[in-house]
Short mmCIF file of C-alpha atoms in Angstrom, two decimals:
data_model
loop_
_atom_site.label_atom_id
_atom_site.label_comp_id
_atom_site.label_asym_id
_atom_site.label_seq_id
_atom_site.Cartn_x
_atom_site.Cartn_y
_atom_site.Cartn_z
CA MET A 17 94.57 110.06 105.73
CA ASN A 18 94.29 108.49 109.14
CA GLU A 19 95.54 111.36 111.28
CA ASN A 20 95.75 109.10 114.32
CA VAL A 21 98.79 107.30 112.87
CA LYS A 22 102.06 109.06 113.67
CA ILE A 23 105.33 108.29 111.93
CA THR A 24 108.86 109.12 113.06
CA SER A 25 111.72 110.88 111.26
CA THR A 26 113.40 107.54 110.63
CA GLN A 27 110.28 106.03 109.09
CA LEU A 28 109.76 109.07 106.85
CA PHE A 29 113.44 108.93 105.87
CA PHE A 30 113.18 105.29 104.78
CA MET A 31 109.89 105.93 102.99
CA MET A 32 111.43 108.78 101.00
CA VAL A 33 114.49 106.70 100.06
CA GLY A 34 112.54 103.50 99.39
CA SER A 35 109.99 105.11 97.09
CA ARG A 36 112.81 106.56 94.95
CA ILE A 37 115.28 103.69 94.76
CA MET A 38 113.06 101.35 92.72
CA ILE A 39 113.60 103.25 89.45
CA SER A 40 117.39 103.24 89.66
CA TYR A 41 117.33 99.63 90.90
CA THR A 42 115.35 98.54 87.84
CA TYR A 43 116.78 100.67 85.06
CA LEU A 44 119.05 103.68 84.76
CA PRO A 45 117.25 106.36 82.71
CA VAL A 46 120.08 108.78 83.37
CA LEU A 47 122.17 106.79 80.88
CA GLN A 48 119.83 107.95 78.11
CA LEU A 49 120.29 111.63 78.90
CA PRO A 50 123.01 113.96 77.63
CA PRO A 51 125.96 113.94 77.86
CA ALA A 52 125.42 110.15 77.45
CA ASN A 53 129.01 109.35 78.30
CA GLN A 54 131.34 108.72 81.24
CA ASP A 55 130.38 112.05 82.90
CA VAL A 56 126.91 110.79 83.77
CA TRP A 57 127.87 110.57 87.45
CA ILE A 58 128.25 114.36 87.56
CA VAL A 59 124.59 114.60 86.52
CA ILE A 60 123.62 112.54 89.59
CA VAL A 61 125.66 114.70 91.96
CA LEU A 62 124.24 117.94 90.57
CA SER A 63 120.68 116.57 90.66
CA PHE A 64 120.94 116.45 94.47
CA PHE A 65 120.96 120.25 94.62
CA TYR A 66 118.07 120.55 92.18
CA THR A 67 116.08 118.16 94.36
CA LEU A 68 116.50 120.53 97.29
CA LEU A 69 115.35 123.47 95.14
CA LEU A 70 112.31 121.55 93.94
CA SER A 71 111.39 120.74 97.54
CA ILE A 72 111.00 124.40 98.60
CA PRO A 73 107.24 124.79 97.91
CA LEU A 74 106.36 121.42 99.41
CA VAL A 75 108.54 121.87 102.50
CA TYR A 76 107.14 125.35 103.10
CA THR A 77 103.58 124.06 102.69
CA ALA A 78 104.24 121.09 104.96
CA ASN A 79 105.65 123.30 107.72
CA LYS A 80 103.06 126.06 107.32
CA PHE A 81 100.01 123.79 107.53
CA ARG A 82 101.55 120.98 109.54
CA ASN A 83 98.88 120.65 112.21
CA ILE A 84 95.93 121.03 109.84
CA PRO A 85 94.38 118.06 107.99
CA LEU A 86 95.21 117.97 104.29
CA LYS A 87 91.62 118.31 103.11
CA ASP A 88 90.76 121.12 105.54
CA TYR A 89 93.48 123.59 104.60
CA HIS A 90 93.05 122.92 100.90
CA GLU A 91 89.31 123.65 101.18
CA VAL A 92 90.02 126.93 102.99
CA ILE A 93 92.53 128.02 100.34
CA MET A 94 90.88 126.68 97.18
CA GLY A 95 87.29 125.85 98.03
CA LYS A 96 85.59 122.45 98.23
CA PHE A 97 85.06 121.91 94.50
CA PHE A 98 88.63 122.64 93.41
CA THR A 99 89.97 120.63 96.35
CA LYS A 100 88.09 117.57 95.12
CA VAL A 101 89.38 118.14 91.58
CA LEU A 102 92.93 118.48 92.90
CA PHE A 103 92.69 115.32 95.03
CA ILE A 104 91.36 113.30 92.10
CA LEU A 105 94.18 114.59 89.88
CA TYR A 106 96.79 113.66 92.49
CA ALA A 107 95.19 110.23 92.94
CA ALA A 108 95.35 109.73 89.17
CA PHE A 109 98.99 110.79 89.28
CA PHE A 110 99.85 108.19 91.92
CA CYS A 111 97.95 105.54 89.93
CA PHE A 112 99.94 106.60 86.88
CA LEU A 113 103.18 106.09 88.82
CA ASN A 114 102.00 102.65 89.89
CA PHE A 115 100.95 101.74 86.36
CA ARG A 116 104.43 102.62 85.14
CA ALA A 117 106.05 100.62 87.95
CA ILE A 118 103.92 97.56 87.14
CA LEU A 119 104.82 97.79 83.45
CA VAL A 120 108.52 98.01 84.25
CA THR A 121 108.21 95.02 86.57
CA LEU A 122 106.31 92.87 84.09
CA VAL A 123 108.63 93.58 81.18
CA PHE A 124 111.72 92.91 83.27
CA VAL A 125 110.40 89.67 84.77
CA ASN A 126 108.97 88.35 81.50
CA SER A 127 112.05 89.16 79.45
CA THR A 128 114.84 88.37 81.90
CA ILE A 129 113.86 86.29 84.92
CA LEU A 130 110.77 84.18 84.17
CA PRO A 131 110.14 84.35 80.40
CA GLU A 132 107.84 81.31 80.36
CA THR A 133 105.79 82.20 83.44
CA SER A 134 102.21 83.42 83.04
CA THR A 135 101.86 87.16 83.42
CA TRP A 136 98.79 86.70 85.58
CA LEU A 137 100.78 84.57 88.01
CA ILE A 138 103.31 87.39 88.34
CA LEU A 139 100.51 89.91 88.82
CA ILE A 140 98.98 87.80 91.60
CA PHE A 141 102.31 87.83 93.45
CA ILE A 142 102.21 91.62 93.12
CA LEU A 143 98.51 92.12 93.81
CA VAL A 144 98.10 90.14 97.03
CA PRO A 145 100.82 91.80 99.18
CA VAL A 146 100.06 95.27 97.79
CA VAL A 147 96.35 94.96 98.60
CA PHE A 148 97.13 93.64 102.08
CA ALA A 149 99.63 96.41 102.86
CA SER A 150 97.36 99.12 101.43
CA ILE A 151 94.38 98.00 103.49
CA MET A 152 96.47 97.76 106.66
CA GLY A 153 97.26 101.44 106.18
CA LEU A 154 100.06 103.88 106.81
CA ASN A 155 101.19 102.35 110.09
CA SER A 156 102.03 99.04 108.40
CA ILE A 157 103.58 100.65 105.32
CA SER A 158 105.84 102.89 107.39
CA ARG A 159 106.94 99.88 109.45
CA LEU A 160 107.65 97.94 106.25
CA ALA A 161 109.91 100.76 105.08
CA TYR A 162 111.79 100.52 108.37
CA TYR A 163 112.80 96.93 107.58
CA ILE A 164 112.83 96.79 103.77
CA VAL A 165 114.92 99.83 102.88
CA PRO A 166 117.90 99.02 105.16
CA TYR A 167 118.11 95.60 103.48
CA VAL A 168 118.06 97.24 100.05
CA MET A 169 120.81 99.64 101.14
CA PHE A 170 122.83 96.70 102.43
CA THR A 171 122.61 94.86 99.10
CA ILE A 172 123.76 97.95 97.19
CA VAL A 173 126.80 98.37 99.42
CA LEU A 174 127.45 94.61 99.25
CA PHE A 175 127.50 94.44 95.46
CA PHE A 176 129.63 97.56 95.24
CA SER A 177 132.16 96.06 97.65
CA LEU A 178 132.28 92.71 95.86
CA SER A 179 132.83 94.33 92.46
CA ILE A 180 135.63 96.74 93.35
CA LYS A 181 138.25 94.37 92.00
CA ASP A 182 136.48 94.19 88.64
CA MET A 183 135.91 97.91 88.11
CA ASP A 184 137.81 99.68 85.38
CA ILE A 185 138.11 103.29 86.54
CA ARG A 186 139.52 104.29 83.16
CA ILE A 187 135.96 104.16 81.82
CA LEU A 188 135.22 107.34 83.80
CA THR A 189 137.95 109.28 82.02
CA PRO A 190 138.44 111.83 80.60
CA ILE A 191 136.30 113.96 82.91
CA LEU A 192 134.31 116.82 81.31
CA LYS A 193 136.38 116.67 78.14
CA GLU A 194 133.60 115.29 75.94
CA SER A 195 130.64 116.94 77.68
CA LYS A 196 128.93 120.31 77.64
CA LEU A 197 128.14 121.92 80.97
CA LEU A 198 124.74 123.00 79.68
CA ASP A 199 123.84 119.38 78.84
CA ILE A 200 124.95 118.22 82.28
CA ASN A 201 122.95 120.97 83.96
CA ASN A 202 119.77 120.25 81.98
CA SER A 203 120.05 116.51 82.57
CA ALA A 204 120.62 117.08 86.29
CA PHE A 205 117.36 119.03 86.49
CA ILE A 206 115.49 116.34 84.54
CA THR A 207 116.97 113.63 86.78
CA ALA A 208 115.94 115.52 89.92
CA CYS A 209 112.37 115.73 88.61
CA LEU A 210 112.36 112.05 87.69
CA PHE A 211 113.63 110.70 91.00
CA ALA A 212 112.04 113.23 93.35
CA GLU A 213 109.32 111.50 95.37
CA LEU A 214 108.68 114.70 97.27
CA VAL A 215 105.03 114.58 96.32
CA ILE A 216 104.33 112.05 99.08
CA LEU A 217 105.38 114.64 101.68
CA PRO A 218 102.19 116.76 101.91
CA MET A 219 100.11 113.58 101.96
CA LEU A 220 101.86 112.52 105.17
CA THR A 221 102.32 115.87 106.93
CA THR A 222 99.53 115.48 109.48
CA ASN A 223 100.84 112.00 110.29
CA LEU A 224 104.29 113.22 111.35
CA LYS A 225 105.27 113.35 114.98
CA ASP A 226 105.83 116.85 116.36
CA ASN A 227 109.61 116.42 116.65
CA VAL A 228 110.08 115.57 112.95
CA LYS A 229 112.17 118.21 111.17
CA ILE A 230 110.85 118.02 107.63
CA PHE A 231 113.67 119.74 105.75
CA LYS A 232 116.27 117.72 107.62
CA VAL A 233 114.56 114.50 106.49
CA ILE A 234 114.41 115.79 102.90
CA LEU A 235 118.09 116.73 103.03
CA THR A 236 119.35 113.47 104.54
CA SER A 237 117.12 111.21 102.43
CA SER A 238 118.14 113.01 99.22
CA LEU A 239 121.81 112.77 100.16
CA CYS A 240 121.46 109.10 101.03
CA PHE A 241 119.66 108.38 97.76
CA THR A 242 122.35 110.22 95.78
CA ILE A 243 125.08 108.14 97.40
CA LEU A 244 123.15 104.91 96.81
CA PHE A 245 122.52 105.89 93.20
CA LEU A 246 126.24 106.45 92.68
CA LEU A 247 126.97 103.06 94.27
CA ILE A 248 124.61 101.56 91.70
CA LEU A 249 125.87 103.60 88.75
CA PHE A 250 129.63 103.35 89.21
CA PRO A 251 130.00 99.55 89.26
CA THR A 252 127.39 99.14 86.51
CA ILE A 253 129.25 101.27 83.97
CA MET A 254 132.76 100.35 85.17
CA VAL A 255 132.09 96.60 84.97
CA LEU A 256 129.73 96.40 81.98
CA GLY A 257 130.99 99.40 80.07
CA TYR A 258 128.85 102.42 79.20
CA ASP A 259 127.57 101.15 75.85
CA LEU A 260 126.30 97.82 77.20
CA ALA A 261 124.78 99.43 80.30
CA LYS A 262 122.94 101.94 78.12
CA THR A 263 121.25 99.28 75.98
CA ALA A 264 120.37 96.74 78.73
CA ILE A 265 116.78 96.46 80.00
CA ASN A 266 118.00 96.22 83.59
CA PRO A 267 121.70 97.14 83.59
CA TYR A 268 122.14 96.86 87.35
CA TYR A 269 120.76 93.32 87.42
CA LEU A 270 123.00 92.43 84.50
CA PHE A 271 125.93 93.78 86.48
CA THR A 272 125.03 91.76 89.60
CA ARG A 273 125.08 88.57 87.51
CA GLN A 274 128.77 89.24 86.84
CA VAL A 275 129.59 89.52 90.54
CA GLN A 276 131.23 86.57 92.23
CA ALA A 277 131.29 86.29 96.00
CA PHE A 278 132.90 83.45 97.85
CA SER A 279 133.37 80.02 96.33
CA PHE A 280 130.45 78.58 98.32
CA VAL A 281 127.99 81.33 97.37
CA GLN A 282 126.07 80.63 94.16
CA ARG A 283 123.79 83.00 92.21
CA VAL A 284 124.60 86.01 94.34
CA GLU A 285 122.30 88.13 92.13
CA SER A 286 119.36 86.57 94.01
CA PHE A 287 120.06 89.10 96.79
CA ASN A 288 119.52 91.82 94.21
CA LEU A 289 116.28 90.26 92.96
CA MET A 290 114.87 89.96 96.46
CA ALA A 291 115.73 93.57 97.28
CA TRP A 292 114.31 94.78 93.98
CA PHE A 293 111.00 92.91 94.30
CA ILE A 294 110.21 93.98 97.86
CA THR A 295 111.07 97.56 96.91
CA VAL A 296 108.57 97.35 94.05
CA LEU A 297 105.91 96.05 96.44
CA PHE A 298 106.65 98.83 98.94
CA LYS A 299 106.42 101.56 96.30
CA LEU A 300 103.17 100.18 94.90
CA SER A 301 101.65 99.84 98.37
CA LEU A 302 102.54 103.38 99.42
CA HIS A 303 101.24 104.98 96.23
CA ASN A 304 98.09 102.85 96.18
CA TYR A 305 97.35 103.77 99.79
CA ILE A 306 97.80 107.50 99.12
CA ALA A 307 95.65 107.39 95.96
CA ALA A 308 92.86 105.53 97.78
CA ASN A 309 92.97 107.99 100.68
CA LEU A 310 92.84 111.04 98.43
CA VAL A 311 89.75 109.78 96.60
CA SER A 312 88.05 108.74 99.85
CA LYS A 313 88.41 112.34 101.06
CA CYS A 314 86.13 113.40 98.19
CA PHE A 315 83.26 111.42 99.68
CA LYS A 316 81.63 111.48 103.08
CA LYS A 317 82.07 108.47 105.38
CA VAL A 318 83.87 106.34 102.76
CA SER A 319 86.97 104.47 103.92
CA PHE A 320 90.14 104.38 101.84
CA LYS A 321 89.87 100.58 101.96
CA PHE A 322 86.90 100.80 99.60
CA PHE A 323 89.20 102.12 96.83
CA ALA A 324 92.45 100.30 97.65
CA ILE A 325 91.54 97.02 95.94
CA PRO A 326 89.83 98.41 92.77
CA PHE A 327 92.69 100.81 92.03
CA ILE A 328 95.53 98.28 92.02
CA LEU A 329 93.34 95.57 90.45
CA ALA A 330 92.41 97.86 87.55
CA LEU A 331 96.06 98.74 86.97
CA CYS A 332 97.02 95.05 86.91
CA ILE A 333 94.26 94.25 84.40
CA VAL A 334 95.16 97.12 82.08
CA SER A 335 98.89 96.37 82.25
CA ASN A 336 98.19 92.79 81.10
CA LEU A 337 96.45 93.85 77.90
CA PRO A 338 98.37 92.59 74.84
CA GLN A 339 98.66 96.08 73.36
CA ILE A 340 100.11 97.52 76.58
CA GLY A 341 102.14 94.94 78.52
CA ASN A 342 105.10 94.87 76.15
CA ILE A 343 108.47 96.50 75.86
CA TYR A 344 107.44 98.79 73.00
CA PHE A 345 104.69 100.41 75.06
CA LEU A 346 107.01 100.56 78.06
CA LYS A 347 109.55 102.60 76.11
CA ILE A 348 106.98 105.38 75.92
CA PHE A 349 106.68 105.44 79.71
CA ILE A 350 110.41 105.38 80.36
CA MET A 351 111.20 108.16 77.93
CA PRO A 352 113.66 110.40 79.76
CA TYR A 353 111.55 113.54 79.23
CA LEU A 354 107.92 112.45 79.67
CA MET A 355 107.87 111.43 83.33
CA PRO A 356 110.08 114.31 84.60
CA ALA A 357 107.70 116.80 82.97
CA VAL A 358 104.66 115.18 84.60
CA LYS A 359 106.37 115.00 87.99
CA PHE A 360 107.54 118.63 87.78
CA VAL A 361 103.92 119.75 87.46
CA PHE A 362 102.79 117.86 90.56
CA ILE A 363 105.92 118.41 92.64
CA PHE A 364 106.60 122.08 91.95
CA VAL A 365 104.01 123.83 89.78
CA VAL A 366 100.82 122.82 91.61
CA PRO A 367 102.21 123.45 95.15
CA SER A 368 103.53 126.83 93.96
CA ILE A 369 100.08 127.77 92.63
CA ILE A 370 98.48 126.77 95.94
CA LEU A 371 100.97 128.90 97.85
CA LEU A 372 100.37 131.82 95.49
CA ILE A 373 96.62 131.61 96.13
CA TYR A 374 97.31 131.44 99.85
CA PHE A 375 99.47 134.57 99.86
CA ILE A 376 96.92 136.49 97.75
CA ARG A 377 94.07 135.56 100.12
CA ARG A 378 96.19 135.42 103.26
CA LYS A 379 94.44 138.10 105.32
CA LYS A 380 91.05 136.55 104.66
CA ILE A 381 91.85 132.88 105.27
CA ASP A 382 94.47 133.04 108.04
CA PRO A 383 91.81 133.31 110.77
CA LYS A 384 90.08 130.19 109.43
CA LEU A 385 93.39 128.31 109.28
CA ASN A 386 94.25 129.35 112.85
CA GLU A 387 90.85 128.09 113.98
CA LEU A 388 91.49 124.73 112.30
CA ARG A 389 94.96 124.62 113.82
CA ASN A 390 93.55 125.16 117.31
CA GLN A 391 90.99 122.42 116.79
CA ASN A 392 93.76 119.92 116.03
#
C-alpha cells in the first residue's frame, strides 16, 4: 500500500459501511436463511454482536502492528515465502469478491433494468470508472466513500420514510412463535460472516491517521450498517410480503418501484438505482485496488497500477462467458452458506493463525518488530 496516504476515522467509517451495503442493496440473502419467516429481523440484530466477536483478531492485529508496514510485519512473523503465498491468497479472495459482485450486477441489470442492452456495454460502464479509481489509489477511493456513502444512506432513509404509510406491521407477527432460537443464532453468525468486510482493515492499517480509534470505527460502522440493513429489510417485507421478497432477484429494488413520492416526482426508484450503481463501483474499486497492491508487494519495484487493469479486465471477460454470466451460475455464488464459509476463513481463521504464530515466537521476533516500528 502507499503508506504516504493517510485516511481519517470518518473516511474509514464510510469505507467500512459502503463496502458492506452493496450486498443488502442488491439482494437479501438473509431471507433464504432459517427461520425464513417474519423473525428474520432478529437475525440481523443478533448478527451485529457476532460481527464484533469476529473482529477481535483483526482489531488486535491492527492495533498491535499499527505503525509497521503490512508486508514487513508479516515477513517477520511468517517469513518471506509464506508472506507472498498469503498475499496472493488474499488478492485472489478480493478478486473472488469482485467476481461475485460483477455477476450479481450483470444478472440484475440484464434481467430487470436493461434486458436488451449488450452485456459488454454494461461492463464498459463498470470497467472504466473502476480502473480510473483503482489507479488513482487509496486517496481517491477514500474520498469517494466520503461522498458516495452518505448519499446511499440518505436514499435508504428516504425510501423508508416514504413507505411508512404502506407498511403492514402485522407481517412481523407473531414474534418468535414460529422460530427456533438455535436457527436464529446460527443464521445470525452466518449473516455476520457474509456481511463482515473486516478483511479490508489490516490492508489499510498503516494508512490510518494516528488519532483513529480502530475498534470505535468498527463498532460505529457495524451499528450503522445494522440500522441501515433494518431500514432496507423492514419496508421490503412489510410492503411486498415475505414470500414475494424471498423469491425476487432484487427485492429492495422491487419494493422501491412500489413507492410513490409527490405527485410531480416520477420513477422515484431511479434514486435507488443511482445509489446502488455507485456503491457497486465503489466496492469494486476498493477491492481491486487492495488486490493489486497485495500482488505488487510480492515483486520488487512493481507498482500496483501494473495489476489494477488486468485484474478487473479479466474478471469482466470471465463474467461475460455464456456458461458463467447467467442466473443459474449466480445462484451458486449467492448460496447462503458458501460465501460466509469463505469469508470466515479470511476474516477470522487466518488472522487467528497469524496471531498464534506471533505469540509462539514472540520473544524472538519482538525485537525485530520494535526495530521496524522505530524506523516508521
